Tab-separated table of C-alpha atoms in Angstrom:
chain	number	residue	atom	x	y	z
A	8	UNK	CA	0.000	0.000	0.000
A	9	UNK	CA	1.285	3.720	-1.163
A	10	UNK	CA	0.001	5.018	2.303
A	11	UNK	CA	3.266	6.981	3.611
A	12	UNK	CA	3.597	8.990	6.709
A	13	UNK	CA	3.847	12.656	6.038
A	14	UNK	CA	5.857	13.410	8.832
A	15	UNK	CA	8.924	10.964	6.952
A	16	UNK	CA	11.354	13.427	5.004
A	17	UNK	CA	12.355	10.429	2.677
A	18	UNK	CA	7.903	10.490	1.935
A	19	UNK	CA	8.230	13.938	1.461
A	20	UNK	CA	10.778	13.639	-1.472
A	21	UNK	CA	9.021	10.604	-3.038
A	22	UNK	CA	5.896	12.677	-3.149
A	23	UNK	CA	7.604	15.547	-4.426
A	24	UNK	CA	9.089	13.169	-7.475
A	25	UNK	CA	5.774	11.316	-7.990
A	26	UNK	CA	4.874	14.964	-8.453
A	27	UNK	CA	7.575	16.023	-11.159
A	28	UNK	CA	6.901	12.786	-13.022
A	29	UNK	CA	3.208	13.533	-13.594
A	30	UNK	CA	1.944	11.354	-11.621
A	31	UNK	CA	-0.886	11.400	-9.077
A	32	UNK	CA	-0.550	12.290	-5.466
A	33	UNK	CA	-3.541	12.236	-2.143
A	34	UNK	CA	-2.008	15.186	-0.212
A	35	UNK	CA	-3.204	16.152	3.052
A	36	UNK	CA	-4.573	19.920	3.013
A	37	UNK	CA	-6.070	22.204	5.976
A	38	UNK	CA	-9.271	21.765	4.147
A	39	UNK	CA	-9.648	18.687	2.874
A	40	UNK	CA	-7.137	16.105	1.169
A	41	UNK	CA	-6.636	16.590	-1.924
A	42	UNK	CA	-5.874	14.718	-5.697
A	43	UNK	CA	-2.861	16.433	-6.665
A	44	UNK	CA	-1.010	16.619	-9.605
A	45	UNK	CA	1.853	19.368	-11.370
A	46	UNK	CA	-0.588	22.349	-12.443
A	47	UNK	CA	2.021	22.730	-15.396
A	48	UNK	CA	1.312	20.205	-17.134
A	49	UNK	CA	-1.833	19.504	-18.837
A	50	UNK	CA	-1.367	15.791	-19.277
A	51	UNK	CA	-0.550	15.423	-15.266
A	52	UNK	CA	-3.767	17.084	-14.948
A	53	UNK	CA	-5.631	15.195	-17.463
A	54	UNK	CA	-5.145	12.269	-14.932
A	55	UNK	CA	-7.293	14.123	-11.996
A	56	UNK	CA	-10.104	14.492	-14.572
A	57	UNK	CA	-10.525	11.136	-15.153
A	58	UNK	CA	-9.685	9.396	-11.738
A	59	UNK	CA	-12.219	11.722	-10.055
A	60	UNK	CA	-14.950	11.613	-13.194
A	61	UNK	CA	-15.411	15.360	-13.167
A	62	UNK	CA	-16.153	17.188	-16.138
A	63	UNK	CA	-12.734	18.782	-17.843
A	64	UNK	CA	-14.448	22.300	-18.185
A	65	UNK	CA	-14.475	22.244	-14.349
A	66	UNK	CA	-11.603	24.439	-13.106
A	67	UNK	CA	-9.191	23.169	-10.036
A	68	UNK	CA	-7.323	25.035	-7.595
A	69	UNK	CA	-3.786	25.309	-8.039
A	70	UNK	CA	-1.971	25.046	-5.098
A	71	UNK	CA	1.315	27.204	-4.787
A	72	UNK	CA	3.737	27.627	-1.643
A	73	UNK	CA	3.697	31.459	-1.600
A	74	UNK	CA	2.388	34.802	-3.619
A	75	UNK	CA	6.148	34.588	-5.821
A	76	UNK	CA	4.964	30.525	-6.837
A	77	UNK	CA	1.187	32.264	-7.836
A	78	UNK	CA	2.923	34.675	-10.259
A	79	UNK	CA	3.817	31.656	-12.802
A	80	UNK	CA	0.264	31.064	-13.228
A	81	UNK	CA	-1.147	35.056	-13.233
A	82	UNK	CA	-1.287	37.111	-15.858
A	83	UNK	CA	-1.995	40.065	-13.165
A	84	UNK	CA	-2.593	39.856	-9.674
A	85	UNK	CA	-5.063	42.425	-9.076
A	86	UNK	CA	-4.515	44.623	-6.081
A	87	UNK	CA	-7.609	42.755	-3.811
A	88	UNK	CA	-6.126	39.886	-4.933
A	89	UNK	CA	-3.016	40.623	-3.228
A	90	UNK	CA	-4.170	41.945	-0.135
A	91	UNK	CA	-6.291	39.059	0.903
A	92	UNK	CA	-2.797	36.901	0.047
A	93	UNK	CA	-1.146	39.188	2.099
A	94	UNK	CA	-3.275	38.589	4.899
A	95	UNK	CA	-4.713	35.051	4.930
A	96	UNK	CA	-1.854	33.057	2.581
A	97	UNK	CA	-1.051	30.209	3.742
A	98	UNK	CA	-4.645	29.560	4.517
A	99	UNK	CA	-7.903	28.631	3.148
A	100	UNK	CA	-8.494	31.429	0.953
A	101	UNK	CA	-8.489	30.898	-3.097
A	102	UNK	CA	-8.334	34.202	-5.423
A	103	UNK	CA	-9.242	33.730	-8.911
A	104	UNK	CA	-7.741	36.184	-11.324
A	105	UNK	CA	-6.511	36.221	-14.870
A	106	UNK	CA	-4.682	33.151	-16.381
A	107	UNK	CA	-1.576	33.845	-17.589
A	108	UNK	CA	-1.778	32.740	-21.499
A	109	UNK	CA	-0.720	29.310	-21.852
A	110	UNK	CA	0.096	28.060	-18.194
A	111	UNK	CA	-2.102	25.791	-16.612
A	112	UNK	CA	-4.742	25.384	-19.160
A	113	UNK	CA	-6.257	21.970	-18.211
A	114	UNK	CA	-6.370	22.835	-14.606
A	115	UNK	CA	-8.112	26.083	-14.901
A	116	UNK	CA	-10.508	23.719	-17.493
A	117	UNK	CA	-10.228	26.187	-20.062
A	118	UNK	CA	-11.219	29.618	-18.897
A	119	UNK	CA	-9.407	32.355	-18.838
A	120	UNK	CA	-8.953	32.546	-15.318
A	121	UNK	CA	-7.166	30.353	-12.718
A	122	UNK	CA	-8.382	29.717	-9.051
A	123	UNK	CA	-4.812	29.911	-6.364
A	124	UNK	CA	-4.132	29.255	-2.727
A	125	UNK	CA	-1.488	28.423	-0.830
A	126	UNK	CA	-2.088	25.788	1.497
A	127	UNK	CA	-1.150	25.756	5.341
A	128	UNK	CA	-0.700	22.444	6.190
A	129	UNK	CA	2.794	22.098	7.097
A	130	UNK	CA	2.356	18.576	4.993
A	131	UNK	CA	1.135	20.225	1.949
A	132	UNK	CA	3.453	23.116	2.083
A	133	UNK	CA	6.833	20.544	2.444
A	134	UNK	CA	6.045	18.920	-0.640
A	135	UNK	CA	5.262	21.969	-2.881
A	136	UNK	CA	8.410	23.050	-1.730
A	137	UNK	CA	10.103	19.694	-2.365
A	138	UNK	CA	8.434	19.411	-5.858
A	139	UNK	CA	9.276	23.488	-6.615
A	140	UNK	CA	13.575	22.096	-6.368
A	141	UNK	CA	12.100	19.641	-8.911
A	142	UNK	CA	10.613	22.212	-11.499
A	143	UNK	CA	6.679	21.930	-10.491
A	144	UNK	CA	5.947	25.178	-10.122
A	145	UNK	CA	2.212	24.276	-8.123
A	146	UNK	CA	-0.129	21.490	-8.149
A	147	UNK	CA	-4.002	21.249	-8.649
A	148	UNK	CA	-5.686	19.772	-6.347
A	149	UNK	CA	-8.935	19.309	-6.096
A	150	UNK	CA	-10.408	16.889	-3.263
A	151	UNK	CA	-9.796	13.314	-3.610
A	152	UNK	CA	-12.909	11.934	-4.043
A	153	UNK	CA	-15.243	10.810	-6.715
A	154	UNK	CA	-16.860	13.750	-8.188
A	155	UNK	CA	-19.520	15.018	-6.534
A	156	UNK	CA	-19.212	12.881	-3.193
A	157	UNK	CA	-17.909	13.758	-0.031
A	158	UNK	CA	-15.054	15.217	0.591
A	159	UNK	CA	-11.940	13.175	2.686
A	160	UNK	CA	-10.665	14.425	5.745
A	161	UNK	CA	-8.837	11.567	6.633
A	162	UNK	CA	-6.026	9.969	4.848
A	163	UNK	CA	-7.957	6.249	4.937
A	164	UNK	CA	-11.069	8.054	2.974
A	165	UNK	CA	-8.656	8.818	0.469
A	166	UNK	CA	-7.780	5.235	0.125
A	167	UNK	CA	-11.191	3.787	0.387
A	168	UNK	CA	-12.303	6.139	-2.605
A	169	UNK	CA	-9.217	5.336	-4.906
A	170	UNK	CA	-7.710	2.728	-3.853
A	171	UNK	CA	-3.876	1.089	-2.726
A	172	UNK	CA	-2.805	1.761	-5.771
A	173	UNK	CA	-2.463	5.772	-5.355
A	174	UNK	CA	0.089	7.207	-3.376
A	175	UNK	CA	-1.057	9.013	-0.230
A	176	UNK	CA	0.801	11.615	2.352
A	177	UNK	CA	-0.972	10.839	5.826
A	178	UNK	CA	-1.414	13.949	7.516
A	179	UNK	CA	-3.636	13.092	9.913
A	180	UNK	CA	-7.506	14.747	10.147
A	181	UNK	CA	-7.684	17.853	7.902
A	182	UNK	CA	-8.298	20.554	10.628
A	183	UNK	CA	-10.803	23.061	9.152
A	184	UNK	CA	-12.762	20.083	6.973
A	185	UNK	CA	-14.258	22.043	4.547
A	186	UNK	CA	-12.921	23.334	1.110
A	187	UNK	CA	-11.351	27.022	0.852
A	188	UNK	CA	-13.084	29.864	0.618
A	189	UNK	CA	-13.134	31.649	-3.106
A	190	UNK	CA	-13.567	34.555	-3.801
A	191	UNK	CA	-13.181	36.079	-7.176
A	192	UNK	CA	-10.993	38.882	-7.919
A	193	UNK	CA	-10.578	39.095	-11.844
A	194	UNK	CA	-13.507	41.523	-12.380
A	195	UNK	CA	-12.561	44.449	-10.588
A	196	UNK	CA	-14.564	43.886	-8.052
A	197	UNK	CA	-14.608	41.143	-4.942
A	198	UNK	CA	-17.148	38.541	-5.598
A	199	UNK	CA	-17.962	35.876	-2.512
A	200	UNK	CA	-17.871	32.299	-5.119
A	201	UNK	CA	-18.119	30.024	-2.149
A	202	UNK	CA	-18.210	30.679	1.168
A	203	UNK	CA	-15.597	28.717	3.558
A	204	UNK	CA	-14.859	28.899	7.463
A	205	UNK	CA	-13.563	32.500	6.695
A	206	UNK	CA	-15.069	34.855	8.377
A	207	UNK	CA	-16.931	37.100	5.636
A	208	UNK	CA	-16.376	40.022	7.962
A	209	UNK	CA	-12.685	39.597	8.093
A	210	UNK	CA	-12.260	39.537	4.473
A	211	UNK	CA	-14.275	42.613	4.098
A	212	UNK	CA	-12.197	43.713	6.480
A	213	UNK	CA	-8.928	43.429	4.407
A	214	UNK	CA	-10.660	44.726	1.191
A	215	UNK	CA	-11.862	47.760	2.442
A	216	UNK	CA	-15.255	46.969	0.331
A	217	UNK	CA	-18.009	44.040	0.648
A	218	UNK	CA	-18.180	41.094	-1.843
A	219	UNK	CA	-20.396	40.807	-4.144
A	220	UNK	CA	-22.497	37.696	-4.668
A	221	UNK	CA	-21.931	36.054	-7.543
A	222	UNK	CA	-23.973	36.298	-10.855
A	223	UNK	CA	-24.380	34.563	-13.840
A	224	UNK	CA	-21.130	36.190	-15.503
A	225	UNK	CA	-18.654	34.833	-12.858
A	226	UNK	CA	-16.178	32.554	-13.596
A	227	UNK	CA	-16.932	28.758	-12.987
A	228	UNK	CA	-15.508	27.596	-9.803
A	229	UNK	CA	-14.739	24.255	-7.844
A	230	UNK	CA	-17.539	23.263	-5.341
A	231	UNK	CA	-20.168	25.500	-7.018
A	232	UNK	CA	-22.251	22.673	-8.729
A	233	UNK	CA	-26.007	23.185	-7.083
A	234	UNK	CA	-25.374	19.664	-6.180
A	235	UNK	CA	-22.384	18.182	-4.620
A	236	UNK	CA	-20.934	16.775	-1.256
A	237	UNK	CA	-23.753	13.453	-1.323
A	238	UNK	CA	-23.424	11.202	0.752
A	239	UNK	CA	-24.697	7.705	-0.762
A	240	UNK	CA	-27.514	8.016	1.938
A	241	UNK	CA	-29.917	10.501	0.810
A	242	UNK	CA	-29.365	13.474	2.764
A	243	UNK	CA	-32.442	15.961	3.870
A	244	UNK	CA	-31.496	19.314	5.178
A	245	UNK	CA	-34.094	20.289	7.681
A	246	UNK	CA	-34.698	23.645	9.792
A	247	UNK	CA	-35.452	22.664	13.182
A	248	UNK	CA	-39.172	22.760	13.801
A	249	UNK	CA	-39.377	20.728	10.277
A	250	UNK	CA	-36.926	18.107	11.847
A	251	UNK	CA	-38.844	17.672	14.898
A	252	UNK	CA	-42.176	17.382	13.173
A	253	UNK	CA	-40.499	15.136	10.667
A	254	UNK	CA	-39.068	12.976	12.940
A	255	UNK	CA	-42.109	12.371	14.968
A	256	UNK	CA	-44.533	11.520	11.938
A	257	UNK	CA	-42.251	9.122	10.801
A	258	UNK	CA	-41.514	7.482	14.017
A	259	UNK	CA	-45.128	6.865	13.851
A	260	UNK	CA	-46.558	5.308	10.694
A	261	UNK	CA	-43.108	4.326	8.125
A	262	UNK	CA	-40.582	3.792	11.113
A	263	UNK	CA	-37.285	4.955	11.470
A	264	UNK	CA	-35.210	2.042	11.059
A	265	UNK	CA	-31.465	3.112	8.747
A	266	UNK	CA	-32.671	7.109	9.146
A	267	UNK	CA	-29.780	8.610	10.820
A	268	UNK	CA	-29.438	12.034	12.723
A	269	UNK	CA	-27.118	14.869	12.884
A	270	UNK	CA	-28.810	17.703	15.126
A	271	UNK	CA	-27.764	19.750	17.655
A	272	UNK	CA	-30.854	18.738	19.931
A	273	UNK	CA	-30.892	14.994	20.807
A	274	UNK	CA	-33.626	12.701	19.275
A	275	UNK	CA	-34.136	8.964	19.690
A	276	UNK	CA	-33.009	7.770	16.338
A	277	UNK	CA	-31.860	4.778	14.681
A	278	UNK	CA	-28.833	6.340	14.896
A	279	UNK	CA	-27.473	9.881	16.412
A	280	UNK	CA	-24.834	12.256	15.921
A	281	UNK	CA	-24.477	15.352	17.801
A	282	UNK	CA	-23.919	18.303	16.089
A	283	UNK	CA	-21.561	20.897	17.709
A	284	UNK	CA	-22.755	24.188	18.587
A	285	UNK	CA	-19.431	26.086	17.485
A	286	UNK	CA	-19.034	25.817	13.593
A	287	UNK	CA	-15.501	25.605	13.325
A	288	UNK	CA	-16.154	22.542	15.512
A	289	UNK	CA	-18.977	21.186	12.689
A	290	UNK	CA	-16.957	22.496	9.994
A	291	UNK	CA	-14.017	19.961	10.893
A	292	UNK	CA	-16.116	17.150	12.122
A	293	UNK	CA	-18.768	17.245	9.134
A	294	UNK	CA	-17.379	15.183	6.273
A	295	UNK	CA	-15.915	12.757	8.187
A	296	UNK	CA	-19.707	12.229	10.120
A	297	UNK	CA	-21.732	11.688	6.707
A	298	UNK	CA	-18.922	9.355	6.305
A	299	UNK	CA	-19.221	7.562	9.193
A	300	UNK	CA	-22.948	7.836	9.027
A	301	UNK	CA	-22.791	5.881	5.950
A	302	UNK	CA	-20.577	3.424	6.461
A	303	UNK	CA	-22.974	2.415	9.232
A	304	UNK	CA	-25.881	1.840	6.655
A	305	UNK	CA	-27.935	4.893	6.837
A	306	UNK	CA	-30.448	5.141	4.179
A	307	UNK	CA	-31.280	8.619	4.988
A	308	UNK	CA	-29.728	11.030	7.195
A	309	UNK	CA	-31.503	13.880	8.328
A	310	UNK	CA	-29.822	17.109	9.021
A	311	UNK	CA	-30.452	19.718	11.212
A	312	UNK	CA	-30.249	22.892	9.746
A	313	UNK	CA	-27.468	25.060	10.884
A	314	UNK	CA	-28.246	28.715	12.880
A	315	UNK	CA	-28.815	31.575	10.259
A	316	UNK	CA	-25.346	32.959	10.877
A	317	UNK	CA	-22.612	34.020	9.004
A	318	UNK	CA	-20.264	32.035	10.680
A	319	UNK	CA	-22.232	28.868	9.656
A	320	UNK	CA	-22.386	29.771	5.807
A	321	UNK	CA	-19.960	27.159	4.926
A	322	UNK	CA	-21.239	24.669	6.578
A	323	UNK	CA	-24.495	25.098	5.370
A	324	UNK	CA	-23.458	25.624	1.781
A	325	UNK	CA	-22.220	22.286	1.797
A	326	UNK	CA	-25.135	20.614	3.191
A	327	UNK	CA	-27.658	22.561	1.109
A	328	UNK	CA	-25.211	20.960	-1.832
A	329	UNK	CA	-25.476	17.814	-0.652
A	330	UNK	CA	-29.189	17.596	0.127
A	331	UNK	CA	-29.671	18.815	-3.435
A	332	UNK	CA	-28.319	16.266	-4.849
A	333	UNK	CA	-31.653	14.567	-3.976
A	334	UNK	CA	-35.081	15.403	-5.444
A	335	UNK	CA	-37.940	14.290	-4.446
């Protein structure tokens, strides 16, 4: 099995050249862990496409060490777009601005635009800066999962989507456990893509403006799809007063054998999973519980709906994805 420890320097360097030789790597990120390959060449790249079965005019995220490895890949980097480097890189922040002509093509799936970040996890950022002595100047990454399922937090989800045969860095649980916040700065003005565990506030903050929701001109973006994140277990996305009434009509005429929980206040289910009342904490926890939630046979699992906060708009972007994946 290809399942190294990413503390191992000699792991390090083989990931690095697996890297350099266009070959496929799981590498543990802040956010999730993700399917990397050299962002440099389109071939390497091709290979994400088709392990993952996402759609080529999809753009990735290309994943540099530091603002000098994003210049390779920019044609400009717009003056937002360096501020919020400046003050959240290495972090979970992507920028999207203008593709430099012929660099990174495949990854950015076409468009004129490419999607960077720089990654924090002291993992991730050893091997970029391994594979940058080799000549890969970044790597897209996307998260290493069949496209459209959940996303891995743990090095073993990795392998149970693809596989022995891939080589993965273990880097233990991925500690914010959702995917980066984007936000779009090739337009001249900031526009929110996809919300993250980054406080909209402190962005704003840093830009000196608000962002802008996106329209129907933005750029396509990774994690955008109005469905994504599924579980295999349908998922239902309930507010609270819907859950409870839910829960009690089923429990008495269909029966509530396989429906699983995840709610912040405790019902008698077939199965229950405390939600955490701090969304960092659910933000971390929450891929790795629809995991675990299916492994243990769910055939539903009903969702509580998170508070009507900013500071849970990540979180409940992903679930609304996920639940949306199912129609009725």
């Amino acid at each position: 099995m290809l399942l190294l420890p990413g503390n191992d320097p000699a792991a390090i360097q083989a990931a690095a050249q697996r890297l350099a030789d266009g070959e496929l790597l799981g590498l543990p990120t802040e956010t999730v862990y993700g399917l990397a390959a050299r962002a440099d060449r389109d071939a390497a790249v091709a290979k994400i496409f088709a392990a993952k079965g996402r759609p080529s005019d999809h753009p990735l995220i290309v994943h540099v060490l530091d603002a000098a490895g994003a210049a390779p890949f920019a044609e400009q980097l717009p003056a937002m777009a360096r501020r919020l480097m400046e003050a959240f890189w290495p972090g979970p922040l992507t920028v999207i601005v203008p593709r430099r002509p012929g660099m990174a093509e495949a990854a950015a799936g076409g468009h004129a635009t490419v999607a960077l970040r720089a990654p924090a996890h002291p993992v991730a950022r050893a091997v970029l800066a391994a594979a940058r002595e080799l000549g890969v100047e970044g790597v897209a990454a996307p998260s290493a999962n069949r496209f459209g399922r959940v996303s891995p937090t743990l090095a073993r989800h990795v392998v149970e989507e693809f596989g022995a045969g891939l080589m993965v860095l273990d880097g233990g649980a991925c500690e914010v456990g959702i995917e980066s916040t984007i936000v779009d700065c090739s337009r001249g003005r900031p526009v929110l893509l996809r919300p993250g565990l980054l406080a909209r506030a402190r962005i704003e903050a840093v830009l000196g403006e608000p962002l802008v929701q996106a329209d129907a001109s933005a750029p396509k973006a990774s994690g955008t799809l109005a469905a994504h994140y599924a579980p295999s277990a349908r998922l239902r996305l309930l507010e609270p007063d819907a859950l409870a009434l839910r829960f009690a009509t089923t429990a008495a005429s269909a029966g509530l054998e396989g429906v699983a929980v995840y709610s912040r206040a405790r019902l008698p289910a077939w199965r229950w999973q405390a939600m955490p009342a701090d969304p960092a904490a659910a933000a971390h926890e929450l891929f790795a519980v629809l995991r675990l939630l299916d492994a243990a046979g769910a055939r539903e699992i009903w969702v509580e709906a998170p508070p009507r906060d900013p500071a849970w708009d990540g979180v409940r972007d992903r679930l609304s994805r996920a639940a949306a994946a199912f129609t009725d």
